[in-house]
mmCIF file of C-alpha atoms and ligand atoms in Angstrom:
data_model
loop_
_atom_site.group_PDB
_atom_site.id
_atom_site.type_symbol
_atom_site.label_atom_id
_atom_site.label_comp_id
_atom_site.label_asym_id
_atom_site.label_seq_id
_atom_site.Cartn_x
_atom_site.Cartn_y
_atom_site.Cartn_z
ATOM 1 C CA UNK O 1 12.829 20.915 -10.142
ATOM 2 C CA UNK O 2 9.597 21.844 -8.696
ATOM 3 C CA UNK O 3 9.465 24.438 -5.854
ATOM 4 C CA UNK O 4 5.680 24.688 -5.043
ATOM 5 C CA UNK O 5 4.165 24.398 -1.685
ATOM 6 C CA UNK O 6 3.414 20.970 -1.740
ATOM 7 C CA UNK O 7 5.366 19.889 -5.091
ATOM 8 C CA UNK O 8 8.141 17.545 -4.729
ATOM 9 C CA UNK O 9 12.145 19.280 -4.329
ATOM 10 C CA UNK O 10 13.111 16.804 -7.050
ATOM 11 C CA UNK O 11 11.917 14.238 -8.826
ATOM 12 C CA UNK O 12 14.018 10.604 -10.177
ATOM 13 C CA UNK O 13 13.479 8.042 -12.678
ATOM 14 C CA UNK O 14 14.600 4.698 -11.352
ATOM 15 C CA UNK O 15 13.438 2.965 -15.187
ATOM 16 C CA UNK O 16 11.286 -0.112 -14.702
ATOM 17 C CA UNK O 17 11.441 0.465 -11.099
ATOM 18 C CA UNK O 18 9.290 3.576 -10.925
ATOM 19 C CA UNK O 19 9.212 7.556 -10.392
ATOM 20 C CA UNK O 20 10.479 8.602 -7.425
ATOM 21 C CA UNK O 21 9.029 12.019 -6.022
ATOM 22 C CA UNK O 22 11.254 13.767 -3.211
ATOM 23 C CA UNK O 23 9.464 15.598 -0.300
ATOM 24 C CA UNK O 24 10.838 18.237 1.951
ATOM 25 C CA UNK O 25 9.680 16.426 5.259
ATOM 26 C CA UNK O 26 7.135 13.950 6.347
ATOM 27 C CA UNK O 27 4.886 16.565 6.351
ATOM 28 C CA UNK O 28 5.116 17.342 2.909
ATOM 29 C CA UNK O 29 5.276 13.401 2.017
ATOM 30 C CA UNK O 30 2.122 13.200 3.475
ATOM 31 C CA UNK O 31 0.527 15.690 1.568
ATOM 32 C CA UNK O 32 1.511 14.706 -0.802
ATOM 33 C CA UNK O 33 -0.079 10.814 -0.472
ATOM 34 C CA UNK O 34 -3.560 12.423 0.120
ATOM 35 C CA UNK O 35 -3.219 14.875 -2.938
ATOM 36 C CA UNK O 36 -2.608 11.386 -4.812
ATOM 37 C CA UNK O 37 -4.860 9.731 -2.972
ATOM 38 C CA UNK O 38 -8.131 11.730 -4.445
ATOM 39 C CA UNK O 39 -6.631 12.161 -7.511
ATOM 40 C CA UNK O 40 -6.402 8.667 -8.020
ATOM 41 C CA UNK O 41 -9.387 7.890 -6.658
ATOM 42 C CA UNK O 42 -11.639 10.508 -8.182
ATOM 43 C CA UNK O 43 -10.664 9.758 -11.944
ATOM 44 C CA UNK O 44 -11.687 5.824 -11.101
ATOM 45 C CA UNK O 45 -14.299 6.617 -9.997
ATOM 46 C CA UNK O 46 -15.286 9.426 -12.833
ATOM 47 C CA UNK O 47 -14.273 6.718 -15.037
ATOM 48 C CA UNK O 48 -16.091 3.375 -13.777
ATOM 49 C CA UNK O 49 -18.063 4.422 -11.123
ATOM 50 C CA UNK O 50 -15.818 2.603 -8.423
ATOM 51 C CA UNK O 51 -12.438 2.978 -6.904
ATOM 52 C CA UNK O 52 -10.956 -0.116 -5.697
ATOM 53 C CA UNK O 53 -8.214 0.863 -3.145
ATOM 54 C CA UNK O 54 -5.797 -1.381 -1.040
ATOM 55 C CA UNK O 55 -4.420 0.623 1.793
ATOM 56 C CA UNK O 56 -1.116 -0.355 3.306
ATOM 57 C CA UNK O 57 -0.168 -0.614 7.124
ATOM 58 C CA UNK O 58 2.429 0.657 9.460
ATOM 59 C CA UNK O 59 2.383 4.121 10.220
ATOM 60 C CA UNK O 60 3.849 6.120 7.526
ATOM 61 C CA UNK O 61 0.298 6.530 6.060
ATOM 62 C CA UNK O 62 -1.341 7.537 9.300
ATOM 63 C CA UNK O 63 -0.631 10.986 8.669
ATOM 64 C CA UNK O 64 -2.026 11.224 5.574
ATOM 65 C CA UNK O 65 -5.234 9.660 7.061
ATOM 66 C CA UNK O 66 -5.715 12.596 8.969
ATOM 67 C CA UNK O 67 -5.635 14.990 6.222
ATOM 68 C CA UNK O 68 -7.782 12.609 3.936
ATOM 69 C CA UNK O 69 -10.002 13.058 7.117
ATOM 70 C CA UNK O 70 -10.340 16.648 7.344
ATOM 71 C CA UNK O 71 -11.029 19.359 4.902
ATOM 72 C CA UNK O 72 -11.048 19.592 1.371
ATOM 73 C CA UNK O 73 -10.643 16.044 0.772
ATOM 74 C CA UNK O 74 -13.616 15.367 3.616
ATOM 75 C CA UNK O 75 -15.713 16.655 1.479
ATOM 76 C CA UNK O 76 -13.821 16.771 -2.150
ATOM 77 C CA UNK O 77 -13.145 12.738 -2.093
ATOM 78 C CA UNK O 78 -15.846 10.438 -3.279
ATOM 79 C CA UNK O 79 -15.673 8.201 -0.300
ATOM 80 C CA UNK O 80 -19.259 6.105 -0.562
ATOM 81 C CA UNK O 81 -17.866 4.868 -4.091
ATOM 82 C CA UNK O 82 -14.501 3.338 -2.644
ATOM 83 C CA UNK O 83 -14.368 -0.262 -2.098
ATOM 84 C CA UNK O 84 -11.383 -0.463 1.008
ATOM 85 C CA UNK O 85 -8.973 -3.385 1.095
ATOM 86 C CA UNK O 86 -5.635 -3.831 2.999
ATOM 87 C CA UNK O 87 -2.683 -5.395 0.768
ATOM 88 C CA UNK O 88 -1.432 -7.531 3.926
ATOM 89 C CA UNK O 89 -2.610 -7.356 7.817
ATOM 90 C CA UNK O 90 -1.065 -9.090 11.043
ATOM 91 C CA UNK O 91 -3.131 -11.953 12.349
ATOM 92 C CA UNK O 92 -4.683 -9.822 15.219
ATOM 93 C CA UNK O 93 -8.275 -8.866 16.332
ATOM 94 C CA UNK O 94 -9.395 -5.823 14.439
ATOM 95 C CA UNK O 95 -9.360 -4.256 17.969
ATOM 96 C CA UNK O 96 -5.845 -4.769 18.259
ATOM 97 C CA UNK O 97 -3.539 -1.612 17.975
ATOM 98 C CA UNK O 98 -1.399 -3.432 15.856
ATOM 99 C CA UNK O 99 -4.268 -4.140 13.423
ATOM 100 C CA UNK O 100 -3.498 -2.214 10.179
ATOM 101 C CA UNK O 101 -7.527 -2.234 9.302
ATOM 102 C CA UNK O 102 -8.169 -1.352 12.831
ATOM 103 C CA UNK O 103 -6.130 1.582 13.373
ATOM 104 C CA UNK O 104 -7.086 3.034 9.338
ATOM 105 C CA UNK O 105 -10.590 2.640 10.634
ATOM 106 C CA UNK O 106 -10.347 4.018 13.769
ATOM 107 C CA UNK O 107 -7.771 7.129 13.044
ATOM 108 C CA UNK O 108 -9.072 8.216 9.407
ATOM 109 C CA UNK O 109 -12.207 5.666 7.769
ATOM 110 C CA UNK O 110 -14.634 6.047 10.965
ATOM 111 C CA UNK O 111 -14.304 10.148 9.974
ATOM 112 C CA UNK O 112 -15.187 10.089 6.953
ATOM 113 C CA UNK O 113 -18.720 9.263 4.774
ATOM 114 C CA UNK O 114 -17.601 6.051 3.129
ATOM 115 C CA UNK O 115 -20.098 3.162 2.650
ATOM 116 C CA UNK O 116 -19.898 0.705 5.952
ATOM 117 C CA UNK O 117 -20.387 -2.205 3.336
ATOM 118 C CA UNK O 118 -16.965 -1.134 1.563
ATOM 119 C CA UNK O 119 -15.104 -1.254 4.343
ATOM 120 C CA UNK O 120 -12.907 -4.996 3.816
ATOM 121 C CA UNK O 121 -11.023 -6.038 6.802
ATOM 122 C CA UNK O 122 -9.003 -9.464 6.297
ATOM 123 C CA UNK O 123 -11.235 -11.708 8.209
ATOM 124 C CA UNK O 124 -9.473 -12.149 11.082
ATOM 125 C CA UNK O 125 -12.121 -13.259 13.960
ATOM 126 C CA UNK O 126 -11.893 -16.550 11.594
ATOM 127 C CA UNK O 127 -9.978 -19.211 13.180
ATOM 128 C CA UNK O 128 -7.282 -20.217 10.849
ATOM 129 C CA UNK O 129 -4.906 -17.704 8.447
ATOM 130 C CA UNK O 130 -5.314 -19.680 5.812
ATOM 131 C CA UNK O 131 -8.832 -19.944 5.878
ATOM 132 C CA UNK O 132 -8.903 -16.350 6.198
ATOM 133 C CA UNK O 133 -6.877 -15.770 3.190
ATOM 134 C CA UNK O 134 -8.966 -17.480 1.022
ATOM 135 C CA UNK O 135 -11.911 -15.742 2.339
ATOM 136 C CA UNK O 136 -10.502 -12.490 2.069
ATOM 137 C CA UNK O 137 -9.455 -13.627 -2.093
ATOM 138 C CA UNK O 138 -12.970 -15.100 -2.477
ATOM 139 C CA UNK O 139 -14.349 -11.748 -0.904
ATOM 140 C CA UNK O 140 -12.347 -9.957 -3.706
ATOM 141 C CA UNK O 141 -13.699 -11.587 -6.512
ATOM 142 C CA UNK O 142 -17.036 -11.334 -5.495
ATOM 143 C CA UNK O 143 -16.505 -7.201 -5.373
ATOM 144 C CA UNK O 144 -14.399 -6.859 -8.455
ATOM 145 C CA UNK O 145 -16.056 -9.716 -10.740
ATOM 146 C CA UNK O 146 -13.008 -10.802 -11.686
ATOM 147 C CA UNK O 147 -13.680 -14.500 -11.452
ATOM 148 C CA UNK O 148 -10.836 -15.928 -13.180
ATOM 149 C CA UNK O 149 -8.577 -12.677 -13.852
ATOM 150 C CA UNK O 150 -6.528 -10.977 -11.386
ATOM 151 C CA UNK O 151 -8.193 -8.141 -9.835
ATOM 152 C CA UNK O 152 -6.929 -4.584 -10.854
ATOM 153 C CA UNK O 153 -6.969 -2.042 -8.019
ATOM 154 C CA UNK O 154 -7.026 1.446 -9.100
ATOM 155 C CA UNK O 155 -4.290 2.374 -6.066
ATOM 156 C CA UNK O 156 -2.776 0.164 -4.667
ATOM 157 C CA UNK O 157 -0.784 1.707 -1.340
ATOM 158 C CA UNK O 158 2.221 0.364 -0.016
ATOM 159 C CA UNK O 159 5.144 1.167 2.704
ATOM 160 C CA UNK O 160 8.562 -0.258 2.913
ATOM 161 C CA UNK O 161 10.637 -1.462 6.288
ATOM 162 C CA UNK O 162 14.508 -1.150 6.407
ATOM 163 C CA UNK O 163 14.565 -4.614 5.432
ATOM 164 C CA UNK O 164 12.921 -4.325 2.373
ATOM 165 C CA UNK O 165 9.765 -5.950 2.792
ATOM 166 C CA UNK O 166 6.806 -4.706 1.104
ATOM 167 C CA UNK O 167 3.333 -5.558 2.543
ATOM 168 C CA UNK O 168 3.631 -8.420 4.349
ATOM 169 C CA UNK O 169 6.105 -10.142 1.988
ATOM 170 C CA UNK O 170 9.385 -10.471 3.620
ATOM 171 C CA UNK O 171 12.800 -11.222 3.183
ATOM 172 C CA UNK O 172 13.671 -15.158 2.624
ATOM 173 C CA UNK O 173 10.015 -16.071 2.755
ATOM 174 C CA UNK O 174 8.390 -18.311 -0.082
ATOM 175 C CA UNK O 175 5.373 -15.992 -0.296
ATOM 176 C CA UNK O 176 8.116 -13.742 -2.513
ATOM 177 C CA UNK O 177 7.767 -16.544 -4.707
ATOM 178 C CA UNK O 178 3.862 -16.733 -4.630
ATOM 179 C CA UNK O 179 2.317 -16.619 -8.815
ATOM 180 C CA UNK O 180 -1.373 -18.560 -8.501
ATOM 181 C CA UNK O 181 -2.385 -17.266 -5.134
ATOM 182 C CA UNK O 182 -3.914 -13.510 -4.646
ATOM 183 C CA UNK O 183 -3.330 -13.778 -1.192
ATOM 184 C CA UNK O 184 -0.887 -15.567 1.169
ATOM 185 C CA UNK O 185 -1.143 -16.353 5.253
ATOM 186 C CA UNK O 186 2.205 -17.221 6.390
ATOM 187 C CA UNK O 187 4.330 -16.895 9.425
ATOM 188 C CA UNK O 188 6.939 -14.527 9.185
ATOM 189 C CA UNK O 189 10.204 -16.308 11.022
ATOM 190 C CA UNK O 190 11.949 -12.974 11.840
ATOM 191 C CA UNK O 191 8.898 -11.752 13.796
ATOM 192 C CA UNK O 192 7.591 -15.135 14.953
ATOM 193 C CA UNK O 193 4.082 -14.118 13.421
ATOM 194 C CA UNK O 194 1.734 -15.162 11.179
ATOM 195 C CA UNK O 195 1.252 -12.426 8.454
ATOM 196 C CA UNK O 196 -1.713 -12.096 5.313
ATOM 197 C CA UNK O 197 -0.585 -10.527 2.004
ATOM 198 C CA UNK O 198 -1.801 -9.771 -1.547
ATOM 199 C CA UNK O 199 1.014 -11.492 -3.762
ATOM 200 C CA UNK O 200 2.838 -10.045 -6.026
ATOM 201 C CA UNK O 201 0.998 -10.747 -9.088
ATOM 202 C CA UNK O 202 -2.082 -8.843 -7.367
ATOM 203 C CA UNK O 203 0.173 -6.214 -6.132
ATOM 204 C CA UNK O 204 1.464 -6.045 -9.756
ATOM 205 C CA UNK O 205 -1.818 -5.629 -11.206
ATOM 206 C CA UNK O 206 -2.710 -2.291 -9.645
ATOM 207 C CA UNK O 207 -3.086 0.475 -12.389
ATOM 208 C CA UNK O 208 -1.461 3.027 -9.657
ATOM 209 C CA UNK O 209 0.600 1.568 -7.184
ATOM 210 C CA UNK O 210 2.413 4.237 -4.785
ATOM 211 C CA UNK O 211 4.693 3.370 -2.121
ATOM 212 C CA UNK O 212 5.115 5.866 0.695
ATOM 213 C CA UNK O 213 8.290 5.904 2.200
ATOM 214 C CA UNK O 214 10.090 8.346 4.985
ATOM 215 C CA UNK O 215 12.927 8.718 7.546
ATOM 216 C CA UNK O 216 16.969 8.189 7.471
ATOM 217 C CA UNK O 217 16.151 4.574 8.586
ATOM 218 C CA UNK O 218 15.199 3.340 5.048
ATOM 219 C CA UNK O 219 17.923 5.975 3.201
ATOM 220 C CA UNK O 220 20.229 2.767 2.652
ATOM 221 C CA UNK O 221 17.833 0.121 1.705
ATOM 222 C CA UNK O 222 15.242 2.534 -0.985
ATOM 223 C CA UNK O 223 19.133 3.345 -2.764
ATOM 224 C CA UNK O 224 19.593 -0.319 -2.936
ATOM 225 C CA UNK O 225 15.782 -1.563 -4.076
ATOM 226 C CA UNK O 226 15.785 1.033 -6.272
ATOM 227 C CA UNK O 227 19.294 1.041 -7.826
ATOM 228 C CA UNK O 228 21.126 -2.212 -6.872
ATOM 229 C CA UNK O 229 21.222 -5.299 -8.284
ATOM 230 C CA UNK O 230 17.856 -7.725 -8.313
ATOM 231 C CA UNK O 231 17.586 -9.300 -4.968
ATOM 232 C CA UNK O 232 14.091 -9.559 -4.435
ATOM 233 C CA UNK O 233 14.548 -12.596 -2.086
ATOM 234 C CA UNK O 234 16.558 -9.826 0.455
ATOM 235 C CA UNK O 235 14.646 -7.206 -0.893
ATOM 236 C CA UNK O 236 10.669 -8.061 -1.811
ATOM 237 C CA UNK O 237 10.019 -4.379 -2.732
ATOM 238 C CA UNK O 238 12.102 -4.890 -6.088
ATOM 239 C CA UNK O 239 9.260 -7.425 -6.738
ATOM 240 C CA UNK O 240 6.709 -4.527 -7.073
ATOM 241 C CA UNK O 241 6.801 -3.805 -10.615
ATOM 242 C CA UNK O 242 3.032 -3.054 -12.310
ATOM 243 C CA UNK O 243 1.796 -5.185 -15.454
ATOM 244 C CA UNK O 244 0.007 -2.352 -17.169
ATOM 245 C CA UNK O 245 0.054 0.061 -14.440
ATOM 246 C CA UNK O 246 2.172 3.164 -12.780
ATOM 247 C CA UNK O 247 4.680 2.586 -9.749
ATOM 248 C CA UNK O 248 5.288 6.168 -8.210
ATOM 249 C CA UNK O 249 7.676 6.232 -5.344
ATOM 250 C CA UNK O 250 6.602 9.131 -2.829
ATOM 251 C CA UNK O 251 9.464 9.557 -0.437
ATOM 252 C CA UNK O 252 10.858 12.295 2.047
ATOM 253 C CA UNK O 253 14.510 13.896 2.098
ATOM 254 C CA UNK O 254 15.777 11.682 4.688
ATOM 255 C CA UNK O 255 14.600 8.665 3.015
ATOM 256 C CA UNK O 256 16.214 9.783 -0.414
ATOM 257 C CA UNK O 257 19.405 11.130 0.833
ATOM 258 C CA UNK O 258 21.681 7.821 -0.576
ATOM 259 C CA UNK O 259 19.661 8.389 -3.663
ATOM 260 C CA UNK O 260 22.349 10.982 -5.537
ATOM 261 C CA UNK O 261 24.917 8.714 -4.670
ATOM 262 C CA UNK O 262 23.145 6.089 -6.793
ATOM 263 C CA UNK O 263 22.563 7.889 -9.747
ATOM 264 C CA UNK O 264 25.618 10.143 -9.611
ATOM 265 C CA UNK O 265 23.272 12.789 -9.051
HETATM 266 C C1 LIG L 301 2.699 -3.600 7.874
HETATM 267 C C2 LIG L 301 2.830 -2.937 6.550
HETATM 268 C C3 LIG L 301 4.247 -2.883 6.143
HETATM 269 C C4 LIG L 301 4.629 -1.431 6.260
HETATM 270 C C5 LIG L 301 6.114 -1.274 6.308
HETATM 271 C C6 LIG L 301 6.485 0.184 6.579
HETATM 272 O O1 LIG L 301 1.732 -4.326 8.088
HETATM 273 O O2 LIG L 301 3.554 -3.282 8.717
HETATM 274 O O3 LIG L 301 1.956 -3.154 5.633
HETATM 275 O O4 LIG L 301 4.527 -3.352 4.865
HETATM 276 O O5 LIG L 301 4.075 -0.709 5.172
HETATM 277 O O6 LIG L 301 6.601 -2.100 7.345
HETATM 278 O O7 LIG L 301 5.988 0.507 7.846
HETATM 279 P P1 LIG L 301 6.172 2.003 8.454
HETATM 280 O O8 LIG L 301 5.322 2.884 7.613
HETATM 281 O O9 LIG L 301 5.669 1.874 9.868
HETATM 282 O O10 LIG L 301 7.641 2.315 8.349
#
């Protein structure tokens, strides 16, 4: 049990299915995330030179884009040497509030000295999904490569809804199934959109892949993705599990509270 100012209350080993750190609050989640964040990103880039990041959407990480934003990590964090990609996006213009790229660039990238050329938005001002997809894969290669291997991000950043989706894979779609493609345009039935995602295999090939996840909302469904039975058709987040790398969980109070129940705890 930790009990420093920023340290997680508790920490719990869901096996295969990662580490789960508790936070007080969102606050503390979300210090948490940026802590992680430039430690991730700092040894890749000590080590090779480059950090190769996919940031998530929604808003769970928006906080932690402020703090990334602002002293120490403004300055501490190694930001020309990060190569920025999003793990899924909604098909919507970049100016769009609902635009994951959009808002990360407007609310936390645009304040911060990373390289303009590093910044990868999906290509959405094409005029077909799919087209954009395969863009967006062919634009990965080219940065990574990794021609004919699956690219490795060094973090890989990802949230969770109440129903279990992770990215922009969701429940009872076939991109849950995806194993050749890196990344998937497909429309998304419960929301009547059309949706781009990094598959799992490219998900799965991150060497640190952290999930943020907070609020009483998603106390029900993190106890059952990370406890219940394999379900990853009603619950795409139990498909995250890393070839080679880490899977952290870093989650608040209210998110964890069904947790004890799970492991007796
Ligand atoms: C998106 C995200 C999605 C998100 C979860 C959690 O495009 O919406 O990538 O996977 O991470 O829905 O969203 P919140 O952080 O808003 O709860």
């Amino acid at each position: 049990m930790s009990t420093g100012d920023h340290g997680p209350i508790t920490t719990i080993s869901a096996g295969e299915r990662g580490e789960v750190s508790v936070f007080a609050d969102s606050e503390a989640l979300a210090r948490a995330a940026a802590a992680a964040f430039a430690e991730i990103v700092s040894q890749a880039v000590d080590a090779r030179g480059l950090a190769l990041v996919a940031l998530s959407g929604g808003t769970t990480p928006r906080r932690m884009g402020e703090l990334l934003a602002a002293e120490p990590y403004r300055s501490k964090v190694p930001w020309a040497s990060i190569e920025f990609f999003w793990g899924d996006e909604r098909w919507v213009p970049l100016e769009s509030d609902e635009s994951n790229a959009g808002v990360a660039m407007r609310t936390f990238l645009d304040e911060v000295p990373v390289e303009p050329s590093r910044i990868n938005p999906f290509p959405v001002e094409l005029s077909d999904a799919a087209l954009a997809a395969d863009v967006y894969a062919t634009r990965l290669r080219t940065v990574t490569g990794e021609t004919d291997t699956v690219p490795v991000f060094d973090l890989v950043l990802l949230g969770m809804g109440d129903d279990g989706h992770t990215a922009s894979l969701f429940p009872g779609t076939k991109a849950v199934h995806e194993t050749e493609a890196l990344v998937v345009a497909h429309h998304v039935a419960k929301l009547d959109a059309t949706r781009l995602t990094f598959s799992p295999p490219l998900l799965n090939a991150g060497r640190e892949i952290v999930f943020l996840v907070g609020g009483a909302a998603k106390a029900g469904v993190l106890r059952d993705v990370l406890f219940g039975p394999d379900r990853v058709d009603d619950l795409p987040s139990q498909l995250i599990r890393p070839t080679g790398g880490r899977l952290r969980w870093l989650v608040d109070a209210a998110a964890a509270a069904q947790l004890g129940d799970a492991t007796g705890g």
